[in-house]
């Protein structure tokens, strides 16, 4: 919300600078977001008189103006259609800096030199009006600085108000906070209202059909108004507060809205259509046109102000086209009402727009003094500025009076919650300064909250008021040791943290995805599966939650490829999401994905090689080693998004926890990935449950190991893992280490066969092994390999 | 025993020569000179025949020991030389060879930094689902039924009456229901908003919320915790400003600014010339939130705070586009190795 600094100063009588006012209000919860001097575009802009205005040959849009600015007479190019000889205008001289970083320099157009500019309101930051130049009154003194002449030295303060404080959405409301900070009283403008003898009630009556939606409706009649532009002092305030002046009646309702915070509406009494206001819910499909010219089809969510027959305003939101104040309006029906916040919310939602009025009613206006003050203030101003006569009396329909709340505030509670002992006197002072009525009851206060503060409902709300007016900066910082003094790490956090270290050490970069994916891609990756669907996606390509990590990794790989990052080792630790299962449980599963594609890192000693399957199993192996997990098994299994020939399930302790393989070329291509892409994804729940970081100490071996190497030739189809397991089994517990150290297929081996070299290290924990013992074991190994796998032993 | 002394002298002479030699040729020379057929050690051995048997044995043994020692020294010196090939073509400026290490995502690094600071203060971690019920995300946290945050414009709704949580505070509501004070918890995690993606806004971001509930907890305790965190995280000389604010689940509430980490409060582009950076929101847990969870709000009070991980990462590393975090471009990721 934008409010004039001068206005707040007038209302409080304080001598605070813009900076001090901003800081102090911000630190009591009414935050000033921005402040801008209103005359910041008026430096070197002066009042000038147009002495002459001549056409320029060959140009029909521009004219040559001769202007007297007091210190000199200058020639300017002028493009405004409304410029005329004899006008007093605003002239920007060389060096002026106007809206939009427009700097006034010497220019030459059609051979004519121009050293200044006659300005429109937009160029000077007064309004958005750019239809023509500003024409000043004839008595404006030539040569005077425009800002001085207009008395336009002010600062526009932009407030970022919290939604619980409707009372602060006005000059008086903001001034109330400022005044309370300085312990002074707000100087509310006095209302000088003279009523004419005619009774308003002879002209209008009010009937409320739904007193819950509209607890109060008050009206005044003002006769014989003359619609004119407002005087400058009104316009100026509106402009500084960011509101465009229209005419005296509309301007006054806006002025009073800004000043008091209470929305008003002015009807053209003669167009109103009856002598009766009836407030009721709209009927289903009832048509109503708002004053912006739009026709709405209403439903009972909309509260209509009617003339007994048809709608004349959408109550609290916007007036109707049929009863709008026009230039020929003579008599005014001025409305000041209080609408329930929930009906306004429903109403504006149905109508599809918000207004200054709806925003204030929705947050909560004041049904009592504030309402009457606004009505009388506006009536008095209309009389003053339009020459109208205010008829006697307010036609006030207020069936269910809304009473101020009474709240008990215990001093002990206040101290305990703030953590600072404030004196009784200080607390009473703070609350009284905020215009709350306080009654001392010994160990507590009975506080009566005026209805302009609907946010104050409980004791805690009053404590908040005390804290914010005392200032959080004046509350001490306590060093307390409450609760636990140590932090046991969650197993899954420990697992995640250590996994990150293991995987980054192995060269993988970590990615973080948000988990929202495109259903089209998701369906392609995991066809026929169930997704958590977003009802109102912010964009159509983020409309489901991922149910595996592949579908969020593919766009990442695609992004990198499109930036020529072709060699990738990536991992993510993230959640996947499933819609409710049969038992209604929503499952979120923590997983790891590992991705490799492209080539290994280039260095001067080794040639780069293409990443493949084994880079994934190698990394998985590092993880399983780090967490002391039992071995993973890779079993052939069909996964939709993997190539058939390279598609495996990952088993841990006999349970399938994920899959590993090469992504189908067709799927990769759909994401613009044209090189082989390998990935593994697995759930980490079981791994966390079974991880065992610290093993018991084992004594270091006392006796020497006896190494034996063995080279065998077997069918290519025999899995290396089976061979290793076979060797381990045959060698028994004396085999300390069994490793494959060479693998060969090629010329020297029969086709369809492979040569595998295995090293076995034998050791007995309690004695040296004799050569015979080792040979005997080795013989057993060889026999079993021959029997089981038809292995042929190669001579070394 | 002049022969033994001779041997000792020869040994030390040879070892010194070895340590001063830098090429295979030089080592060969040493070997020939001391151990060769006409070498000095050999010459000593040749004189042994003239000596009595027991003396011969003694000197023979030590001559052999010297011989072996010189031999081994030459070998190990040669080994050193051969791994460097020759001294002249060795180039220590060639890059060392190892698989380059990867990078932990900057968001997780910052998240860890934040959490670690709170671990030090005795906060434990609690977690909850990303797909949340309306109750825990809003109702239990004292959001009125018509609060704007419950609008479609702000929140992503999921089929079957769920929402993607808009903050990690629902974990607080869940935790309070199942635990008795004292409670001292942080809740790191992912949150979602219905936002158009731009340089400043995204559909998802990370948050670390924290809360403490016990008897006699006050604003002063809250301030103490926040000050301690900010000093640990931003440095001992950081200044703080608490501005009263509003959140549905805390009352009173405040927003906290820290003195600008770049200009130290003088004013710069980062802090928009205010000297301050908004860093977190906090407040005293609203009694309604405690009551909703079945905790007696007369007996117990508590504080809560929440900070955005992306925002802190952006400020700390001067990252100007929030989309970079989720793009996962390795050129971005690897800047934070
Ligand atoms: Zn700064």
CSV table of N, CA and C in Angstrom, one decimal, chain A residues 26-29 162-164 345 349 410 413 416-419 458 460-461 464 468 472-473 475-478 480 482 484 487-490 493 497 500 504 506-514 516 532-536 538 542 545 556 559-560 563 565 568-570 575 577 586 588 601 603-605, chain B residues 95 97 99-105 108 112 119 122-125 127-131 146 151-152 155-160 162 164 184 190 192 194-195 197 202-204 206 214 218-221 223-224 227 241-246 251-252 254 286 288 297-298 301 326 328-331 333-334:
chain,number,residue,atom,x,y,z
A,26,UNK,N,8.8,0.1,10.6
A,26,UNK,CA,9.2,-1.2,10.2
A,26,UNK,C,9.5,-2.1,11.4
A,27,UNK,N,10.1,-1.5,12.4
A,27,UNK,CA,10.5,-2.3,13.6
A,27,UNK,C,9.3,-2.5,14.5
A,28,UNK,N,8.2,-1.9,14.2
A,28,UNK,CA,7.0,-2.3,15.0
A,28,UNK,C,6.0,-3.1,14.2
A,29,UNK,N,6.4,-3.6,13.0
A,29,UNK,CA,5.6,-4.5,12.3
A,29,UNK,C,4.8,-4.0,11.1
A,162,UNK,N,1.2,-6.8,6.9
A,162,UNK,CA,0.8,-8.2,7.1
A,162,UNK,C,-0.7,-8.3,7.0
A,163,UNK,N,-1.2,-9.5,6.6
A,163,UNK,CA,-2.6,-9.7,6.3
A,163,UNK,C,-3.5,-9.6,7.5
A,164,UNK,N,-2.9,-9.6,8.7
A,164,UNK,CA,-3.8,-9.6,9.9
A,164,UNK,C,-4.1,-8.2,10.4
A,345,UNK,N,-15.2,-12.4,0.4
A,345,UNK,CA,-14.3,-13.3,-0.2
A,345,UNK,C,-14.9,-14.2,-1.3
A,349,UNK,N,-14.4,-13.8,-5.3
A,349,UNK,CA,-13.9,-15.0,-6.0
A,349,UNK,C,-14.9,-15.3,-7.2
A,410,UNK,N,-2.8,-11.2,31.6
A,410,UNK,CA,-2.1,-11.4,32.9
A,410,UNK,C,-0.7,-10.9,32.8
A,413,UNK,N,1.8,-13.8,32.6
A,413,UNK,CA,1.9,-14.4,31.3
A,413,UNK,C,2.7,-13.6,30.3
A,416,UNK,N,6.4,-13.9,31.1
A,416,UNK,CA,6.9,-15.2,30.8
A,416,UNK,C,7.1,-15.4,29.3
A,417,UNK,N,6.2,-14.9,28.5
A,417,UNK,CA,6.2,-15.1,27.1
A,417,UNK,C,7.3,-14.2,26.4
A,418,UNK,N,7.4,-13.0,26.9
A,418,UNK,CA,8.3,-12.1,26.3
A,418,UNK,C,9.8,-12.3,26.8
A,419,UNK,N,9.8,-12.8,28.1
A,419,UNK,CA,11.2,-13.0,28.6
A,419,UNK,C,11.8,-11.8,29.1
A,458,UNK,N,-7.2,-12.7,21.4
A,458,UNK,CA,-6.8,-13.5,22.6
A,458,UNK,C,-5.7,-12.8,23.3
A,460,UNK,N,-2.8,-13.7,23.8
A,460,UNK,CA,-1.5,-13.8,23.1
A,460,UNK,C,-1.4,-12.6,22.1
A,461,UNK,N,-2.6,-12.2,21.5
A,461,UNK,CA,-2.5,-11.1,20.6
A,461,UNK,C,-2.1,-9.8,21.2
A,464,UNK,N,1.5,-9.8,21.9
A,464,UNK,CA,2.2,-9.5,20.6
A,464,UNK,C,2.3,-8.0,20.5
A,468,UNK,N,5.7,-5.9,20.1
A,468,UNK,CA,6.1,-5.1,19.0
A,468,UNK,C,6.3,-3.7,19.3
A,472,UNK,N,11.3,-5.7,19.5
A,472,UNK,CA,12.1,-6.9,19.7
A,472,UNK,C,13.5,-6.7,20.0
A,473,UNK,N,14.0,-5.5,19.5
A,473,UNK,CA,15.4,-5.2,19.7
A,473,UNK,C,15.7,-4.9,21.2
A,475,UNK,N,14.3,-6.6,23.6
A,475,UNK,CA,14.1,-7.9,24.4
A,475,UNK,C,15.5,-8.5,24.4
A,476,UNK,N,15.9,-9.0,25.6
A,476,UNK,CA,17.3,-9.6,25.6
A,476,UNK,C,17.4,-10.9,24.9
A,477,UNK,N,18.6,-11.3,24.5
A,477,UNK,CA,18.8,-12.7,24.0
A,477,UNK,C,19.2,-13.6,25.1
A,478,UNK,N,18.4,-14.6,25.4
A,478,UNK,CA,18.8,-15.5,26.5
A,478,UNK,C,19.6,-16.7,25.9
A,480,UNK,N,19.9,-20.2,26.7
A,480,UNK,CA,19.3,-21.3,27.5
A,480,UNK,C,19.7,-22.6,27.0
A,482,UNK,N,17.7,-25.7,26.8
A,482,UNK,CA,16.5,-26.4,27.0
A,482,UNK,C,16.5,-27.6,26.1
A,484,UNK,N,17.3,-31.4,24.6
A,484,UNK,CA,18.5,-32.3,24.6
A,484,UNK,C,19.8,-31.5,24.3
A,487,UNK,N,22.7,-34.4,19.6
A,487,UNK,CA,21.9,-34.6,18.5
A,487,UNK,C,22.2,-36.0,17.9
A,488,UNK,N,21.3,-37.0,18.2
A,488,UNK,CA,21.5,-38.3,17.5
A,488,UNK,C,21.2,-38.2,16.1
A,489,UNK,N,22.1,-38.5,15.2
A,489,UNK,CA,21.7,-38.4,13.7
A,489,UNK,C,20.8,-39.6,13.3
A,490,UNK,N,19.9,-39.2,12.5
A,490,UNK,CA,19.0,-40.3,11.9
A,490,UNK,C,19.8,-41.2,11.1
A,493,UNK,N,19.9,-40.1,7.5
A,493,UNK,CA,20.7,-38.9,7.2
A,493,UNK,C,22.2,-39.3,7.2
A,497,UNK,N,24.5,-38.9,4.0
A,497,UNK,CA,25.7,-38.0,4.1
A,497,UNK,C,26.9,-38.8,3.6
A,500,UNK,N,27.0,-39.7,-0.1
A,500,UNK,CA,27.4,-38.6,-0.9
A,500,UNK,C,29.0,-38.6,-1.0
A,504,UNK,N,30.8,-39.2,-4.5
A,504,UNK,CA,31.6,-38.1,-5.0
A,504,UNK,C,33.1,-38.4,-5.1
A,506,UNK,N,34.1,-41.3,-5.8
A,506,UNK,CA,34.2,-42.1,-7.0
A,506,UNK,C,34.0,-41.3,-8.3
A,507,UNK,N,33.8,-40.0,-8.2
A,507,UNK,CA,33.8,-39.2,-9.4
A,507,UNK,C,32.4,-38.8,-9.8
A,508,UNK,N,31.3,-39.2,-9.0
A,508,UNK,CA,30.0,-38.8,-9.4
A,508,UNK,C,29.6,-37.4,-8.9
A,509,UNK,N,28.9,-36.6,-9.7
A,509,UNK,CA,28.4,-35.4,-9.3
A,509,UNK,C,27.0,-35.5,-8.8
A,510,UNK,N,26.6,-34.8,-7.7
A,510,UNK,CA,25.3,-35.0,-7.2
A,510,UNK,C,24.3,-34.0,-7.9
A,511,UNK,N,23.1,-34.5,-8.2
A,511,UNK,CA,22.1,-33.6,-8.7
A,511,UNK,C,21.0,-33.6,-7.7
A,512,UNK,N,20.2,-32.5,-7.8
A,512,UNK,CA,19.0,-32.4,-6.9
A,512,UNK,C,17.8,-32.1,-7.8
A,513,UNK,N,16.8,-32.9,-7.9
A,513,UNK,CA,15.6,-32.6,-8.7
A,513,UNK,C,14.4,-32.3,-7.8
A,514,UNK,N,13.5,-31.6,-8.3
A,514,UNK,CA,12.3,-31.2,-7.4
A,514,UNK,C,11.3,-32.3,-7.4
A,516,UNK,N,8.8,-32.9,-9.6
A,516,UNK,CA,7.7,-32.7,-10.5
A,516,UNK,C,8.2,-33.0,-11.9
A,532,UNK,N,1.3,-39.7,-8.6
A,532,UNK,CA,0.6,-38.7,-7.8
A,532,UNK,C,0.4,-37.5,-8.7
A,533,UNK,N,-0.9,-37.2,-9.0
A,533,UNK,CA,-1.2,-36.2,-10.0
A,533,UNK,C,-1.5,-34.8,-9.4
A,534,UNK,N,-1.0,-33.8,-10.0
A,534,UNK,CA,-1.2,-32.4,-9.5
A,534,UNK,C,-2.5,-31.9,-10.1
A,535,UNK,N,-3.4,-31.4,-9.3
A,535,UNK,CA,-4.7,-30.9,-9.7
A,535,UNK,C,-4.5,-29.6,-10.5
A,536,UNK,N,-3.7,-28.7,-10.0
A,536,UNK,CA,-3.5,-27.4,-10.5
A,536,UNK,C,-2.0,-27.1,-10.9
A,538,UNK,N,1.5,-25.7,-12.1
A,538,UNK,CA,1.9,-24.4,-12.4
A,538,UNK,C,2.2,-24.3,-13.9
A,542,UNK,N,4.9,-29.9,-15.6
A,542,UNK,CA,5.2,-30.3,-14.3
A,542,UNK,C,3.9,-30.7,-13.6
A,545,UNK,N,4.1,-36.2,-10.0
A,545,UNK,CA,5.3,-36.5,-9.2
A,545,UNK,C,5.9,-37.7,-9.7
A,556,UNK,N,17.7,-33.8,-16.9
A,556,UNK,CA,19.0,-33.2,-16.5
A,556,UNK,C,20.1,-33.6,-17.5
A,559,UNK,N,19.6,-31.6,-20.5
A,559,UNK,CA,20.1,-30.2,-20.4
A,559,UNK,C,21.6,-30.2,-20.5
A,560,UNK,N,22.3,-31.1,-19.9
A,560,UNK,CA,23.7,-31.1,-20.0
A,560,UNK,C,24.2,-31.4,-21.4
A,563,UNK,N,24.2,-28.6,-23.6
A,563,UNK,CA,25.3,-27.6,-23.4
A,563,UNK,C,26.6,-28.3,-23.6
A,565,UNK,N,27.9,-30.9,-22.4
A,565,UNK,CA,28.5,-31.6,-21.3
A,565,UNK,C,28.2,-33.1,-21.6
A,568,UNK,N,29.2,-37.7,-18.3
A,568,UNK,CA,28.5,-37.4,-17.1
A,568,UNK,C,28.6,-38.6,-16.2
A,569,UNK,N,28.8,-38.4,-14.9
A,569,UNK,CA,28.7,-39.4,-13.9
A,569,UNK,C,27.8,-38.6,-12.8
A,570,UNK,N,26.6,-39.0,-12.7
A,570,UNK,CA,25.7,-38.3,-11.8
A,570,UNK,C,25.0,-39.2,-10.8
A,575,UNK,N,13.4,-38.7,-3.2
A,575,UNK,CA,12.2,-39.5,-3.0
A,575,UNK,C,11.4,-39.7,-4.3
A,577,UNK,N,7.3,-41.0,-5.4
A,577,UNK,CA,6.0,-40.8,-4.8
A,577,UNK,C,5.0,-41.7,-5.4
A,586,UNK,N,0.0,-43.5,1.6
A,586,UNK,CA,0.7,-42.8,0.6
A,586,UNK,C,2.2,-43.1,0.8
A,588,UNK,N,6.2,-42.8,0.1
A,588,UNK,CA,7.3,-42.1,-0.4
A,588,UNK,C,8.5,-42.9,-0.2
A,601,UNK,N,37.4,-39.6,-17.7
A,601,UNK,CA,38.2,-38.4,-17.7
A,601,UNK,C,39.5,-38.6,-18.5
A,603,UNK,N,43.3,-38.1,-19.1
A,603,UNK,CA,44.6,-37.6,-18.6
A,603,UNK,C,45.7,-38.1,-19.5
A,604,UNK,N,47.0,-37.6,-19.2
A,604,UNK,CA,48.1,-37.9,-20.2
A,604,UNK,C,48.6,-39.3,-20.1
A,605,UNK,N,48.2,-40.1,-19.1
A,605,UNK,CA,48.8,-41.4,-18.9
A,605,UNK,C,47.9,-42.5,-19.5
B,95,UNK,N,50.1,-32.9,-14.5
B,95,UNK,CA,49.0,-33.1,-13.6
B,95,UNK,C,49.1,-34.5,-13.0
B,97,UNK,N,47.6,-38.0,-11.7
B,97,UNK,CA,46.5,-38.8,-12.3
B,97,UNK,C,45.7,-39.5,-11.3
B,99,UNK,N,41.1,-40.3,-10.8
B,99,UNK,CA,39.7,-40.0,-11.2
B,99,UNK,C,39.3,-38.8,-10.5
B,100,UNK,N,38.9,-37.7,-11.2
B,100,UNK,CA,38.5,-36.5,-10.5
B,100,UNK,C,37.3,-36.7,-9.6
B,101,UNK,N,37.3,-36.1,-8.4
B,101,UNK,CA,36.2,-36.3,-7.5
B,101,UNK,C,35.0,-35.5,-8.0
B,102,UNK,N,33.8,-36.0,-7.6
B,102,UNK,CA,32.6,-35.3,-7.9
B,102,UNK,C,32.2,-34.3,-6.8
B,103,UNK,N,31.1,-33.6,-7.0
B,103,UNK,CA,30.7,-32.5,-6.1
B,103,UNK,C,29.3,-32.9,-5.5
B,104,UNK,N,29.3,-32.6,-4.2
B,104,UNK,CA,28.0,-32.7,-3.5
B,104,UNK,C,27.2,-31.5,-3.9
B,105,UNK,N,25.9,-31.6,-4.2
B,105,UNK,CA,25.1,-30.5,-4.7
B,105,UNK,C,25.1,-29.4,-3.7
B,108,UNK,N,22.6,-29.2,-0.9
B,108,UNK,CA,22.9,-30.2,0.2
B,108,UNK,C,24.0,-29.7,1.1
B,112,UNK,N,23.4,-28.9,4.9
B,112,UNK,CA,24.2,-29.6,5.9
B,112,UNK,C,24.9,-28.6,6.8
B,119,UNK,N,22.7,-28.8,15.0
B,119,UNK,CA,23.1,-30.0,15.8
B,119,UNK,C,23.9,-29.6,17.0
B,122,UNK,N,22.0,-28.8,19.9
B,122,UNK,CA,21.2,-29.8,20.5
B,122,UNK,C,19.9,-30.1,19.8
B,123,UNK,N,19.7,-29.6,18.6
B,123,UNK,CA,18.5,-29.9,17.9
B,123,UNK,C,18.6,-31.2,17.2
B,124,UNK,N,17.4,-32.0,17.2
B,124,UNK,CA,17.4,-33.2,16.5
B,124,UNK,C,16.6,-33.1,15.3
B,125,UNK,N,16.7,-34.0,14.4
B,125,UNK,CA,16.0,-34.0,13.1
B,125,UNK,C,14.7,-34.7,13.1
B,127,UNK,N,11.3,-35.7,10.3
B,127,UNK,CA,10.9,-35.6,8.9
B,127,UNK,C,9.5,-36.0,8.7
B,128,UNK,N,9.0,-35.6,7.6
B,128,UNK,CA,7.6,-35.9,7.3
B,128,UNK,C,7.4,-36.1,5.8
B,129,UNK,N,6.2,-36.4,5.3
B,129,UNK,CA,6.0,-36.6,3.9
B,129,UNK,C,6.0,-35.3,3.1
B,130,UNK,N,6.3,-35.4,1.8
B,130,UNK,CA,6.2,-34.2,0.9
B,130,UNK,C,4.8,-34.0,0.5
B,131,UNK,N,4.1,-35.2,0.3
B,131,UNK,CA,2.7,-35.1,-0.1
B,131,UNK,C,1.9,-35.1,1.3
B,146,UNK,N,-10.1,-19.7,5.1
B,146,UNK,CA,-10.0,-18.9,3.8
B,146,UNK,C,-8.7,-18.1,3.7
B,151,UNK,N,-5.3,-21.0,-1.3
B,151,UNK,CA,-5.8,-20.8,-2.7
B,151,UNK,C,-5.0,-21.6,-3.7
B,152,UNK,N,-5.7,-21.9,-4.8
B,152,UNK,CA,-5.0,-22.6,-5.9
B,152,UNK,C,-3.8,-21.9,-6.4
B,155,UNK,N,-0.8,-22.8,-3.8
B,155,UNK,CA,-0.5,-24.2,-3.3
B,155,UNK,C,-0.8,-25.2,-4.5
B,156,UNK,N,0.1,-26.2,-4.6
B,156,UNK,CA,-0.1,-27.3,-5.6
B,156,UNK,C,-0.9,-28.4,-4.9
B,157,UNK,N,-2.1,-28.6,-5.4
B,157,UNK,CA,-3.0,-29.6,-4.9
B,157,UNK,C,-2.8,-30.9,-5.6
B,158,UNK,N,-3.0,-32.0,-4.9
B,158,UNK,CA,-2.9,-33.3,-5.4
B,158,UNK,C,-4.2,-34.0,-5.3
B,159,UNK,N,-4.5,-34.9,-6.3
B,159,UNK,CA,-5.7,-35.7,-6.3
B,159,UNK,C,-5.9,-36.4,-4.9
B,160,UNK,N,-7.1,-36.7,-4.6
B,160,UNK,CA,-7.4,-37.3,-3.3
B,160,UNK,C,-7.1,-36.4,-2.1
B,162,UNK,N,-5.0,-34.1,-1.2
B,162,UNK,CA,-3.7,-33.8,-0.5
B,162,UNK,C,-3.1,-32.6,-1.2
B,164,UNK,N,0.9,-30.7,-2.0
B,164,UNK,CA,2.4,-30.8,-1.8
B,164,UNK,C,2.7,-29.7,-0.8
B,184,UNK,N,12.9,-30.4,20.8
B,184,UNK,CA,13.9,-29.5,20.2
B,184,UNK,C,14.3,-30.1,18.9
B,190,UNK,N,12.1,-30.7,1.5
B,190,UNK,CA,11.7,-30.0,0.2
B,190,UNK,C,10.3,-29.5,0.4
B,192,UNK,N,7.0,-27.1,-1.7
B,192,UNK,CA,6.5,-26.8,-3.1
B,192,UNK,C,5.5,-25.6,-3.1
B,194,UNK,N,2.9,-23.1,-5.9
B,194,UNK,CA,2.4,-23.0,-7.3
B,194,UNK,C,2.9,-21.7,-7.8
B,195,UNK,N,4.1,-21.7,-8.4
B,195,UNK,CA,4.8,-20.5,-8.9
B,195,UNK,C,5.2,-20.7,-10.3
B,197,UNK,N,7.9,-20.4,-12.9
B,197,UNK,CA,9.4,-20.5,-12.8
B,197,UNK,C,10.1,-19.3,-13.4
B,202,UNK,N,10.6,-20.5,-8.0
B,202,UNK,CA,10.5,-21.9,-8.5
B,202,UNK,C,9.4,-22.7,-7.9
B,203,UNK,N,9.0,-23.8,-8.5
B,203,UNK,CA,7.9,-24.6,-7.9
B,203,UNK,C,8.4,-25.3,-6.7
B,204,UNK,N,9.7,-25.4,-6.5
B,204,UNK,CA,10.1,-26.2,-5.3
B,204,UNK,C,11.3,-25.4,-4.7
B,206,UNK,N,13.9,-25.7,-0.8
B,206,UNK,CA,14.2,-26.4,0.4
B,206,UNK,C,14.2,-25.5,1.6
B,214,UNK,N,8.8,-26.2,25.6
B,214,UNK,CA,9.1,-26.6,26.9
B,214,UNK,C,8.4,-25.6,27.9
B,218,UNK,N,10.5,-18.3,26.1
B,218,UNK,CA,10.1,-17.0,25.8
B,218,UNK,C,10.7,-16.4,24.6
B,219,UNK,N,10.3,-15.2,24.2
B,219,UNK,CA,10.9,-14.6,23.0
B,219,UNK,C,12.4,-14.4,23.2
B,220,UNK,N,12.8,-14.2,24.5
B,220,UNK,CA,14.2,-14.0,24.7
B,220,UNK,C,15.0,-15.3,24.4
B,221,UNK,N,14.4,-16.5,24.7
B,221,UNK,CA,15.0,-17.7,24.3
B,221,UNK,C,15.1,-17.9,22.8
B,223,UNK,N,15.2,-15.4,20.6
B,223,UNK,CA,16.2,-14.5,20.1
B,223,UNK,C,17.6,-15.1,20.4
B,224,UNK,N,17.8,-15.7,21.5
B,224,UNK,CA,19.1,-16.2,21.9
B,224,UNK,C,19.5,-17.3,20.8
B,227,UNK,N,20.2,-15.7,17.4
B,227,UNK,CA,21.5,-15.0,17.4
B,227,UNK,C,22.6,-15.9,17.4
B,241,UNK,N,18.5,-7.8,13.1
B,241,UNK,CA,17.3,-6.9,13.4
B,241,UNK,C,16.1,-7.8,13.3
B,242,UNK,N,15.3,-7.7,14.4
B,242,UNK,CA,14.0,-8.5,14.5
B,242,UNK,C,12.9,-7.5,14.2
B,243,UNK,N,12.2,-7.8,13.1
B,243,UNK,CA,11.0,-7.0,12.7
B,243,UNK,C,9.7,-7.8,13.0
B,244,UNK,N,8.8,-7.2,13.8
B,244,UNK,CA,7.5,-7.9,14.0
B,244,UNK,C,6.8,-8.2,12.7
B,245,UNK,N,6.3,-9.4,12.6
B,245,UNK,CA,5.6,-9.8,11.3
B,245,UNK,C,4.4,-10.7,11.6
B,246,UNK,N,4.0,-11.4,10.6
B,246,UNK,CA,2.8,-12.2,10.9
B,246,UNK,C,2.9,-13.6,10.2
B,251,UNK,N,2.7,-16.6,17.1
B,251,UNK,CA,2.2,-15.4,17.6
B,251,UNK,C,2.9,-15.1,19.0
B,252,UNK,N,3.6,-14.0,19.1
B,252,UNK,CA,4.0,-13.1,18.1
B,252,UNK,C,5.0,-13.7,17.1
B,254,UNK,N,8.1,-12.7,13.9
B,254,UNK,CA,9.1,-11.7,13.5
B,254,UNK,C,9.8,-12.2,12.3
B,286,UNK,N,2.0,-20.5,18.1
B,286,UNK,CA,0.7,-20.0,18.4
B,286,UNK,C,0.0,-21.1,19.4
B,288,UNK,N,-2.8,-22.0,19.6
B,288,UNK,CA,-3.8,-22.9,18.9
B,288,UNK,C,-3.0,-24.2,18.3
B,297,UNK,N,-1.2,-25.5,26.3
B,297,UNK,CA,-0.5,-24.2,25.9
B,297,UNK,C,-0.5,-23.3,27.1
B,298,UNK,N,-1.1,-23.6,28.2
B,298,UNK,CA,-1.0,-22.8,29.4
B,298,UNK,C,0.3,-23.2,30.1
B,301,UNK,N,5.2,-23.4,26.4
B,301,UNK,CA,5.3,-22.4,25.3
B,301,UNK,C,6.4,-22.9,24.4
B,326,UNK,N,18.1,-26.5,-9.9
B,326,UNK,CA,17.5,-27.7,-10.4
B,326,UNK,C,17.8,-28.1,-11.8
B,328,UNK,N,20.9,-28.6,-12.7
B,328,UNK,CA,21.9,-29.6,-12.5
B,328,UNK,C,22.9,-29.6,-13.7
B,329,UNK,N,23.3,-28.4,-14.2
B,329,UNK,CA,24.3,-28.3,-15.2
B,329,UNK,C,25.6,-28.6,-14.5
B,330,UNK,N,26.4,-29.5,-15.0
B,330,UNK,CA,27.6,-29.9,-14.2
B,330,UNK,C,28.6,-28.7,-14.2
B,331,UNK,N,28.5,-27.8,-15.1
B,331,UNK,CA,29.4,-26.6,-15.0
B,331,UNK,C,29.1,-25.8,-13.8
B,333,UNK,N,27.3,-27.2,-11.0
B,333,UNK,CA,27.5,-28.1,-9.8
B,333,UNK,C,29.0,-28.1,-9.4
B,334,UNK,N,29.9,-28.1,-10.4
B,334,UNK,CA,31.3,-28.3,-10.1
B,334,UNK,C,32.0,-27.0,-9.6
